[in-house]
Coordinates of N, CA and C in Angstrom, one line a residue:
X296 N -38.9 -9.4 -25.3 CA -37.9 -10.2 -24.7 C -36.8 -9.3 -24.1
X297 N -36.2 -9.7 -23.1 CA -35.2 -8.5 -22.2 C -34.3 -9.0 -22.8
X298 N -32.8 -8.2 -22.5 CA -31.1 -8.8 -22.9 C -31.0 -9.6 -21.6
X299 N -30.6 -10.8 -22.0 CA -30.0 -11.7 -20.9 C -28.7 -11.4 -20.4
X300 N -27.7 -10.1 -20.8 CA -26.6 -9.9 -20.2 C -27.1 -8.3 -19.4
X301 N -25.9 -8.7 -18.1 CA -26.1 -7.5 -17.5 C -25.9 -6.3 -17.9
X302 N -26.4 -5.3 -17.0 CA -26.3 -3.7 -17.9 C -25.0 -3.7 -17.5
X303 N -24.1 -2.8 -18.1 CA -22.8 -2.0 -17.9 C -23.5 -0.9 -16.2
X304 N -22.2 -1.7 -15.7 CA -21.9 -0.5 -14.2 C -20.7 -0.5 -13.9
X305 N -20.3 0.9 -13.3 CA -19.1 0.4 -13.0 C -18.9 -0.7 -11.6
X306 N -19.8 -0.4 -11.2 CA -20.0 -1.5 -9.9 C -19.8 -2.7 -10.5
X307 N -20.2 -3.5 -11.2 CA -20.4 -4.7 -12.1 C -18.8 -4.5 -12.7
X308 N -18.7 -3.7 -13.2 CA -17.1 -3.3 -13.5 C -16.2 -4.1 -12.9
X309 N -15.7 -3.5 -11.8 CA -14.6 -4.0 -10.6 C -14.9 -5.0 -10.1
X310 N -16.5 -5.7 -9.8 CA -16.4 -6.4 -9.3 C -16.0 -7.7 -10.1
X311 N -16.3 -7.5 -11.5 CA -15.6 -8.3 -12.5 C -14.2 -8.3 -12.7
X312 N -13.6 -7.4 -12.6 CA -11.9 -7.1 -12.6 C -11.1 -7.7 -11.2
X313 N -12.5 -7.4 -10.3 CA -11.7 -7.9 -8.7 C -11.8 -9.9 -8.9
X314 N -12.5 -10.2 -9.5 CA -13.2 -11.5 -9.7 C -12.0 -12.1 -10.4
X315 N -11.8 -11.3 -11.4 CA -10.7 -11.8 -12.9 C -9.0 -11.6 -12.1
X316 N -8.8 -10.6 -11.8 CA -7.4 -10.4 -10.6 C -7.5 -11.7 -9.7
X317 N -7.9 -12.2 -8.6 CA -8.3 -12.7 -8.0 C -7.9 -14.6 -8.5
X318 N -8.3 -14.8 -9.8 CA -8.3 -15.6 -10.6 C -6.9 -15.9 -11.0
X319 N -6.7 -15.0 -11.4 CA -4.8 -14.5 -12.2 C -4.0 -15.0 -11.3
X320 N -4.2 -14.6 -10.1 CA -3.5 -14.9 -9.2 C -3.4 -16.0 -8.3
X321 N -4.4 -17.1 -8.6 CA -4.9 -18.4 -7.8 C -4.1 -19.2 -9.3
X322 N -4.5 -18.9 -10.2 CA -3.6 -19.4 -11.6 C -1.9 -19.2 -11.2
X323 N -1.5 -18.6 -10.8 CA 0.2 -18.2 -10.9 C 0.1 -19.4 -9.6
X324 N -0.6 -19.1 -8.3 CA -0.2 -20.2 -6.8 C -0.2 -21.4 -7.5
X325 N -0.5 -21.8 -8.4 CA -1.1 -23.3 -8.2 C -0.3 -23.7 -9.5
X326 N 1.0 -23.2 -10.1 CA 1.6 -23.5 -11.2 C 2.9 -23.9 -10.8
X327 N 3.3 -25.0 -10.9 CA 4.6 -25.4 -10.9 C 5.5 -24.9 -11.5
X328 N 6.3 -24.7 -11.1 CA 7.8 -23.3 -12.0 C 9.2 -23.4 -10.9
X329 N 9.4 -24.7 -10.6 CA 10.1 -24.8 -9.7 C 12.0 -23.7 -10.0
X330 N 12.0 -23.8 -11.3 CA 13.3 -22.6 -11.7 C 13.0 -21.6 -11.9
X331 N 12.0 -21.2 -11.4 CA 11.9 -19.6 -11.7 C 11.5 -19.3 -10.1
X332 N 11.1 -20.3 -9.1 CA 11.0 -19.9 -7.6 C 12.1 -19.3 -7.3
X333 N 13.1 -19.8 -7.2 CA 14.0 -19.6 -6.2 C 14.5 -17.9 -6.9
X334 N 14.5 -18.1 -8.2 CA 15.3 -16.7 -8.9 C 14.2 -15.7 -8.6
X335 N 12.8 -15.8 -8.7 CA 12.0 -15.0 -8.2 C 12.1 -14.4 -7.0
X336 N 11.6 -15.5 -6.1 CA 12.0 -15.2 -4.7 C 13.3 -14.1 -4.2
X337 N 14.6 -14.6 -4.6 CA 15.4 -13.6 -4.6 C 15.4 -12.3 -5.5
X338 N 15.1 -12.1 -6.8 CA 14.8 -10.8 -7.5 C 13.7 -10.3 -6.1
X339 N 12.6 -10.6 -6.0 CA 11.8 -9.7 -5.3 C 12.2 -8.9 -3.6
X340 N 13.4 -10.1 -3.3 CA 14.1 -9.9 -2.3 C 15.2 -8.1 -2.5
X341 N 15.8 -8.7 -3.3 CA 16.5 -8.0 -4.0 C 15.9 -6.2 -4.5
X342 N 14.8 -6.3 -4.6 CA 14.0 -5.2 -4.7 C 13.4 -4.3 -3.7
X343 N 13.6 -5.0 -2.3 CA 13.1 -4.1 -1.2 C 13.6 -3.3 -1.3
X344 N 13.2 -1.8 -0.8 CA 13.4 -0.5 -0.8 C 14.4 -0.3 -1.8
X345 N 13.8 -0.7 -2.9 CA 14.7 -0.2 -4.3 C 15.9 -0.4 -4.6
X346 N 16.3 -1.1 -4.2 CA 17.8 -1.8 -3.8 C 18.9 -1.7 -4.9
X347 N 17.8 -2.6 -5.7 CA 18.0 -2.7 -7.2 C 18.8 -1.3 -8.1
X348 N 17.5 -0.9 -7.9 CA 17.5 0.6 -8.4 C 18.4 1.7 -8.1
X349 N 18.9 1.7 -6.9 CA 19.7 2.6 -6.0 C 21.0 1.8 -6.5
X350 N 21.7 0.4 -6.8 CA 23.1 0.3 -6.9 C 23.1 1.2 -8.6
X351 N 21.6 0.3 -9.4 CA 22.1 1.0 -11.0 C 22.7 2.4 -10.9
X352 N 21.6 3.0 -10.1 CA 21.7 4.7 -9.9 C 23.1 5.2 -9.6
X353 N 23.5 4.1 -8.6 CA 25.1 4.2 -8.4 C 26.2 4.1 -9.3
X354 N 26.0 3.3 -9.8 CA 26.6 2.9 -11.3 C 26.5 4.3 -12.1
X355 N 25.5 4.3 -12.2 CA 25.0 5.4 -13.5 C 25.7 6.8 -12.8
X356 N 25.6 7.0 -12.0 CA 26.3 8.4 -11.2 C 27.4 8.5 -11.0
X357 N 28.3 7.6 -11.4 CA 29.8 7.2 -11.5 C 30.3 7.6 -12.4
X358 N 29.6 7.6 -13.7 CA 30.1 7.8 -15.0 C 29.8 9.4 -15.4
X359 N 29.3 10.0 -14.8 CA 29.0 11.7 -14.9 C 27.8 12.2 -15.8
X360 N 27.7 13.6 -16.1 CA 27.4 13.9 -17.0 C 25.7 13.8 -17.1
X361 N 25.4 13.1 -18.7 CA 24.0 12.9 -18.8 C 23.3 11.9 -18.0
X362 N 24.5 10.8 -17.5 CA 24.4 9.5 -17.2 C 23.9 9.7 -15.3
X363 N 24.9 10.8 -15.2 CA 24.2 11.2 -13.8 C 23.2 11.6 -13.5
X364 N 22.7 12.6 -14.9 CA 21.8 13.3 -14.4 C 20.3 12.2 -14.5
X365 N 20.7 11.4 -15.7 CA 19.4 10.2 -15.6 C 19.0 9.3 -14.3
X366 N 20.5 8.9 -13.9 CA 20.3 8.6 -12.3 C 19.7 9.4 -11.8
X367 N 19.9 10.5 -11.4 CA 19.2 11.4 -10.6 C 17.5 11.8 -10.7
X368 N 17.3 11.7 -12.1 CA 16.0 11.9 -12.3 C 15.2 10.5 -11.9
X369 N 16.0 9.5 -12.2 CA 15.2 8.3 -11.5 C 15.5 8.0 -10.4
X370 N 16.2 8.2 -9.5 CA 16.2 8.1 -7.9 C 14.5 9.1 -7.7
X371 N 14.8 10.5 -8.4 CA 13.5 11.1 -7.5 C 12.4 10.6 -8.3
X372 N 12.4 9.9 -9.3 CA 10.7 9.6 -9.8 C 10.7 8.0 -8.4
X373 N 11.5 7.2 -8.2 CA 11.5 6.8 -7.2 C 11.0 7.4 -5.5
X374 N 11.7 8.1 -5.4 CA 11.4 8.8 -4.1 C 9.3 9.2 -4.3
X375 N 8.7 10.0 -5.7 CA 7.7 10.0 -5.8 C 6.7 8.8 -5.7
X376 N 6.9 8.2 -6.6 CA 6.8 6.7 -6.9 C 6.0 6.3 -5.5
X377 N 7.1 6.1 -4.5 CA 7.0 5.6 -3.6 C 6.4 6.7 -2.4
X378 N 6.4 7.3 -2.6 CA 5.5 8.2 -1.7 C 3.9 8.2 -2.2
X379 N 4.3 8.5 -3.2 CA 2.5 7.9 -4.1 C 1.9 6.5 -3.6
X380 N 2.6 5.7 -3.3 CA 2.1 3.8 -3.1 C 2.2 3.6 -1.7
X381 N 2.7 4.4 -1.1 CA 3.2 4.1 0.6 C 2.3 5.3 1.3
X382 N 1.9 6.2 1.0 CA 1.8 7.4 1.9 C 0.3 8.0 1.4
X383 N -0.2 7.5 0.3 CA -1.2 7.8 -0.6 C -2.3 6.4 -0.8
X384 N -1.4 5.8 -1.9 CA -2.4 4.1 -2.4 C -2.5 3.3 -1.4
X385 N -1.4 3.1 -0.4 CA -2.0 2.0 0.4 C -3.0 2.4 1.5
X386 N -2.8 3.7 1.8 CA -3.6 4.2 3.1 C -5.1 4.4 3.0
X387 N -5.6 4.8 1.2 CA -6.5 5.2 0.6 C -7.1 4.0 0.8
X388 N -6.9 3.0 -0.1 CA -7.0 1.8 -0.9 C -7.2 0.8 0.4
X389 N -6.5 0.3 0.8 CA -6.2 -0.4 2.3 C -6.8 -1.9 1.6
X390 N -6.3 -2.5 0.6 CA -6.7 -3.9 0.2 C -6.0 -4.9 1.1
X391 N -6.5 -5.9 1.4 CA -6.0 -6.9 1.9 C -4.7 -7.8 1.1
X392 N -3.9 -7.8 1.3 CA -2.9 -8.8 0.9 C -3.4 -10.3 0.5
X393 N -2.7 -10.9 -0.9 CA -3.8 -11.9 -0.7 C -3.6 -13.2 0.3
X394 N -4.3 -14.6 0.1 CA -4.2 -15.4 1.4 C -3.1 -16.1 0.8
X395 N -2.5 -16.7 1.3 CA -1.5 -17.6 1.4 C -1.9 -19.1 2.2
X396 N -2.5 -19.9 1.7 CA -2.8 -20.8 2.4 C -1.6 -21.7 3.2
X397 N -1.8 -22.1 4.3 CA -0.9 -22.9 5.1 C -0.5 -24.4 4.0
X398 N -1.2 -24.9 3.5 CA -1.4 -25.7 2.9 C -0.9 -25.5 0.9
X399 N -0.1 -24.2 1.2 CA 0.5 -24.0 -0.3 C 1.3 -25.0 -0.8
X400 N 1.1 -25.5 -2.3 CA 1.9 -25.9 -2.8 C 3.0 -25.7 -3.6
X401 N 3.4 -24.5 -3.2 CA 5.0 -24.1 -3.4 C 5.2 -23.3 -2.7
X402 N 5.5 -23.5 -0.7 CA 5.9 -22.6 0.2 C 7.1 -22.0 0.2
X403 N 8.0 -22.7 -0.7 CA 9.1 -22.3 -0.9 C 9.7 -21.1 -1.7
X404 N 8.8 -20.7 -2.6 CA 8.9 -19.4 -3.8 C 7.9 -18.4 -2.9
X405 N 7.8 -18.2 -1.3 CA 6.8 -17.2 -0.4 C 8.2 -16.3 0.0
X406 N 8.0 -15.1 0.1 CA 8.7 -13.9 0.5 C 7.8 -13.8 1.7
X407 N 8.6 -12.8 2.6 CA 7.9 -13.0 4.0 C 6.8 -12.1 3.9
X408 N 5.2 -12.0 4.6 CA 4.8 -11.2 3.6 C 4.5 -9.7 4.6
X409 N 4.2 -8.8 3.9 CA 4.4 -7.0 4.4 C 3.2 -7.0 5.5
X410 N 3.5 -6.1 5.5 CA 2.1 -5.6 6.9 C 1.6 -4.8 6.1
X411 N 2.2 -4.4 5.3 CA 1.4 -2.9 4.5 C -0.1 -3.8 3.7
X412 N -0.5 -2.8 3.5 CA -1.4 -3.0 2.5 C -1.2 -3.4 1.0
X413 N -1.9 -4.1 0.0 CA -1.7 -4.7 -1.3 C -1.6 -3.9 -2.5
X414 N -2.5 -2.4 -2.7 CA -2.7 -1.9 -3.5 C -2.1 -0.3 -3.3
X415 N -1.2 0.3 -3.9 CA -1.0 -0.4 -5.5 C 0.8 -1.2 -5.0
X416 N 1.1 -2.2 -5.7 CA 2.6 -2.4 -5.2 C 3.9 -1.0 -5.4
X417 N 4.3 -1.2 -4.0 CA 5.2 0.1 -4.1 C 6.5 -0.7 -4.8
X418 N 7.0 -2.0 -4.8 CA 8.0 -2.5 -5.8 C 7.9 -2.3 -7.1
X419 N 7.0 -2.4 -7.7 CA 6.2 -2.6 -9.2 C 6.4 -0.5 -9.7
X420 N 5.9 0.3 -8.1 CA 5.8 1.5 -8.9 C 7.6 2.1 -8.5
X421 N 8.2 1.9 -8.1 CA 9.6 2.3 -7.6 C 10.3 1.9 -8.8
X422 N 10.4 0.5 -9.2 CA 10.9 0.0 -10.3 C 10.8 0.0 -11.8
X423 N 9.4 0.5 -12.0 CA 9.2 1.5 -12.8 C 9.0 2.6 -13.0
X424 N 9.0 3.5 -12.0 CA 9.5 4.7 -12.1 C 10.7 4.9 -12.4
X425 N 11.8 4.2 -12.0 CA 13.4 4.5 -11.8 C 13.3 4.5 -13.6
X426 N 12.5 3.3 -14.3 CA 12.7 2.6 -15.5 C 12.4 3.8 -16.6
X427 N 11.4 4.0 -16.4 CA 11.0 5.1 -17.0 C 11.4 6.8 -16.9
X428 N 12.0 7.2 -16.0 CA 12.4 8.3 -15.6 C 14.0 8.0 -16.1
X429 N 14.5 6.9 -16.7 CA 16.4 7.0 -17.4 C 15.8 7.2 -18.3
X430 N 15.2 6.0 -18.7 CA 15.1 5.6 -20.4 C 15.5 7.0 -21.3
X431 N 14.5 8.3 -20.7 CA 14.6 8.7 -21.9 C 15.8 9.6 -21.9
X432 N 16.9 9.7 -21.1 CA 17.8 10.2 -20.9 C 19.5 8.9 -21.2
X433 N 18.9 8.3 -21.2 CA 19.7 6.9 -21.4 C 18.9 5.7 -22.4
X434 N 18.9 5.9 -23.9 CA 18.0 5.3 -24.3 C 18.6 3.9 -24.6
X435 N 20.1 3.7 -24.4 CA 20.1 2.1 -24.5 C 19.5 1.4 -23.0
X436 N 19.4 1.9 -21.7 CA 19.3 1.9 -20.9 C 17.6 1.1 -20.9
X437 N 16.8 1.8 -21.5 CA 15.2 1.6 -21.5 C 14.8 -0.1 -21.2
X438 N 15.5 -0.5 -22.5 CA 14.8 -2.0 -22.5 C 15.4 -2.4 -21.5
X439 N 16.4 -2.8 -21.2 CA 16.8 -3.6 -19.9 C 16.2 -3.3 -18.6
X440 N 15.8 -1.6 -18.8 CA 15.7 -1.1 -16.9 C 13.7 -1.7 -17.1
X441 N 13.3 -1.4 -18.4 CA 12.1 -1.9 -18.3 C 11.7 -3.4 -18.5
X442 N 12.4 -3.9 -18.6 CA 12.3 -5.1 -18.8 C 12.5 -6.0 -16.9
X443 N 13.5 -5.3 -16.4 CA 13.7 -5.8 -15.1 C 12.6 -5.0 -14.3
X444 N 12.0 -4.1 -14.1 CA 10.7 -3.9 -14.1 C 9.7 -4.6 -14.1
X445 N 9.5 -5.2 -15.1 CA 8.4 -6.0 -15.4 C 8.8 -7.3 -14.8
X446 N 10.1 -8.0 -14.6 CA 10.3 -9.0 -14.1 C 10.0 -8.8 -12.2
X447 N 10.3 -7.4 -11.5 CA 10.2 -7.2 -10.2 C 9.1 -7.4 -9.8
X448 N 7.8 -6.7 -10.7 CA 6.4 -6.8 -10.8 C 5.8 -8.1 -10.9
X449 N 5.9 -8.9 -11.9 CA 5.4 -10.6 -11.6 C 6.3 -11.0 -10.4
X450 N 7.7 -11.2 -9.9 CA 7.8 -11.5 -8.7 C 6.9 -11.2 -7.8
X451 N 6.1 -10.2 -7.6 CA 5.7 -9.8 -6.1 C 4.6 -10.8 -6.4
X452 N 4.0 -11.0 -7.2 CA 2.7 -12.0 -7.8 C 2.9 -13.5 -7.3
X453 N 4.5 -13.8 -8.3 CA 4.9 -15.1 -8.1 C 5.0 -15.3 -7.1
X454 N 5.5 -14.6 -5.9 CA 6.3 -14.8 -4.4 C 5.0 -14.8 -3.5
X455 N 3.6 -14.2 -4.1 CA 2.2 -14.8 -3.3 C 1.9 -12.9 -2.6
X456 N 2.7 -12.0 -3.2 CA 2.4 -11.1 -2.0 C 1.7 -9.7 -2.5
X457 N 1.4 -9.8 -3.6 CA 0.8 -9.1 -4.3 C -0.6 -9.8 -5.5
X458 N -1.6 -9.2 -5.9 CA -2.5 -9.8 -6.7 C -2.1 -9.0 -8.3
X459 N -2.3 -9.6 -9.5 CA -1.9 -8.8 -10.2 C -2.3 -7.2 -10.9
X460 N -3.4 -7.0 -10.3 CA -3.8 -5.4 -9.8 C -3.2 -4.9 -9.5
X461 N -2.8 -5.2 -8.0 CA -1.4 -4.5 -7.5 C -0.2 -3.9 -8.4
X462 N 0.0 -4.9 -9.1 CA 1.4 -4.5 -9.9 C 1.0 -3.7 -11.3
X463 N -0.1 -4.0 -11.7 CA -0.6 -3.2 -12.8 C -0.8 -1.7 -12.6
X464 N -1.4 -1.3 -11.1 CA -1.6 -0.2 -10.7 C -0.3 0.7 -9.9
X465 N 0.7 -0.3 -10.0 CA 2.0 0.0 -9.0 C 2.7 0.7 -10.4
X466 N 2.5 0.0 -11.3 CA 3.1 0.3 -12.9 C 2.9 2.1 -13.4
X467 N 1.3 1.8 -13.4 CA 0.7 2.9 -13.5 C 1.2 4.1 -13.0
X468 N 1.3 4.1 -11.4 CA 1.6 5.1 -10.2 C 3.2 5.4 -11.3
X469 N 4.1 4.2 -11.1 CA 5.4 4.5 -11.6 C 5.8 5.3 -13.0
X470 N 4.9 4.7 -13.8 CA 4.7 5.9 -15.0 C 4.2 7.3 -14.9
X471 N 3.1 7.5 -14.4 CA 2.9 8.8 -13.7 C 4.0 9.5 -13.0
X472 N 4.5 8.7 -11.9 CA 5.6 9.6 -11.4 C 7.1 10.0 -12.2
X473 N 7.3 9.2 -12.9 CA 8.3 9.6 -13.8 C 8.2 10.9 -14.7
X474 N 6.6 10.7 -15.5 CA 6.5 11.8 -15.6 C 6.5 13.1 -15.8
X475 N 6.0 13.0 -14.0 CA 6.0 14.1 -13.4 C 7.5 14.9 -13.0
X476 N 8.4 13.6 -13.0 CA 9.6 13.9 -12.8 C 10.7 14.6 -13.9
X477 N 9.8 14.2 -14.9 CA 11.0 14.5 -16.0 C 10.0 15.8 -16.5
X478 N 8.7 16.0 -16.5 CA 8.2 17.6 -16.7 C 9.1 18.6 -15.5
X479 N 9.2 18.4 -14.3 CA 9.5 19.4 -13.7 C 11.3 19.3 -13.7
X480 N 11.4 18.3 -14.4 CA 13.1 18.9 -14.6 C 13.4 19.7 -15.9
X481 N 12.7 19.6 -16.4 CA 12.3 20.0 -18.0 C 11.8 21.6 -17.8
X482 N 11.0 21.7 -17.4 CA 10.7 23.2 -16.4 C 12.1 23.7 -15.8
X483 N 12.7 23.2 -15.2 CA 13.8 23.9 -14.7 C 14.8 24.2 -15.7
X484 N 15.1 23.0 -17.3 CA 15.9 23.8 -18.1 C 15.9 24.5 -18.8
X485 N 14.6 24.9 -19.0 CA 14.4 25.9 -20.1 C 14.7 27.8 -19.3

């Protein structure tokens, strides 16, 4: 008698992950959340070109010192971040954005949507890189900057313009780049 389940591939892999993403994200369109539209919609607004992230950083660079310097290390895990998702992931990757039907039932929580490509979200890795490139230089800082992170990331979801791959892999990119940002500052103080 043969196994009635399929073999392990990675082909069978993704296309089960692309299948399950896909899903995740027809589940979020089709959920009523009418007080979290409009705050969404605006957070995700709010997040273009790091927006967010660039006044904290201003803040944080006001006050001197270590506070500056954590600003500074997360503006450039930003600048990586996003050079990684814009200049690298989307061009690689080139996923379609997902559909937006004309016929949505909540047009009003839609952000206009990008030209760019879907994968990986450059909001999700910009705003976790900033998060993760303070934290460890500003540790009351962590949970909040990570926590609005994770909220900029479901926005791009909620607002229809990302699938949640996107923001899982945008996450990813952002952790990597931080990183990489706080080894090579770390290199330079020794």
């Amino acid at each position: 008698m043969s196994d009635p389940s399929p073999k392990f591939s990675a082909v069978n892999l993704v296309r089960d992950l692309a299948t399950l993403d896909r899903a995740l994200y027809e589940t979020v369109t089709v959920t009523r959340t009418p007080t979290l539209d409009t705050a969404l919609r605006r957070l995700s607004g709010a997040a273009d070109h790091s927006k967010i992230s660039f006044a904290v950083a201003a803040g944080l660079a006001l006050r001197g010192g270590r506070t500056r310097r954590a600003a500074a290390l997360g503006v450039a895990a930003i600048g990586v971040a996003s050079a990684g998702a814009n200049l690298l992931g989307k061009r690689l990757v080139r996923r379609p954005r997902p559909h937006r039907a004309v016929d949505s039932p909540f047009p009003g929580r839609h952000v206009p949507m990008p030209d760019s490509a879907s994968f990986p979200s450059g909001h999700t890795a910009s705003a976790v890189a900033f998060a993760a490139a303070v934290g460890p230089g500003l540790p009351a800082a962590a949970v909040p900057l990570g926590l609005l992170a994770c909220a900029v990331g479901y926005s791009r979801v909620h607002t229809g313009v990302h699938y949640p791959g996107d923001v899982v892999a945008g996450a990813l990119l952002g952790t990597g780049s931080a990183a990489l940002v706080l080894a090579v500052a770390a290199r330079f103080d020794d």
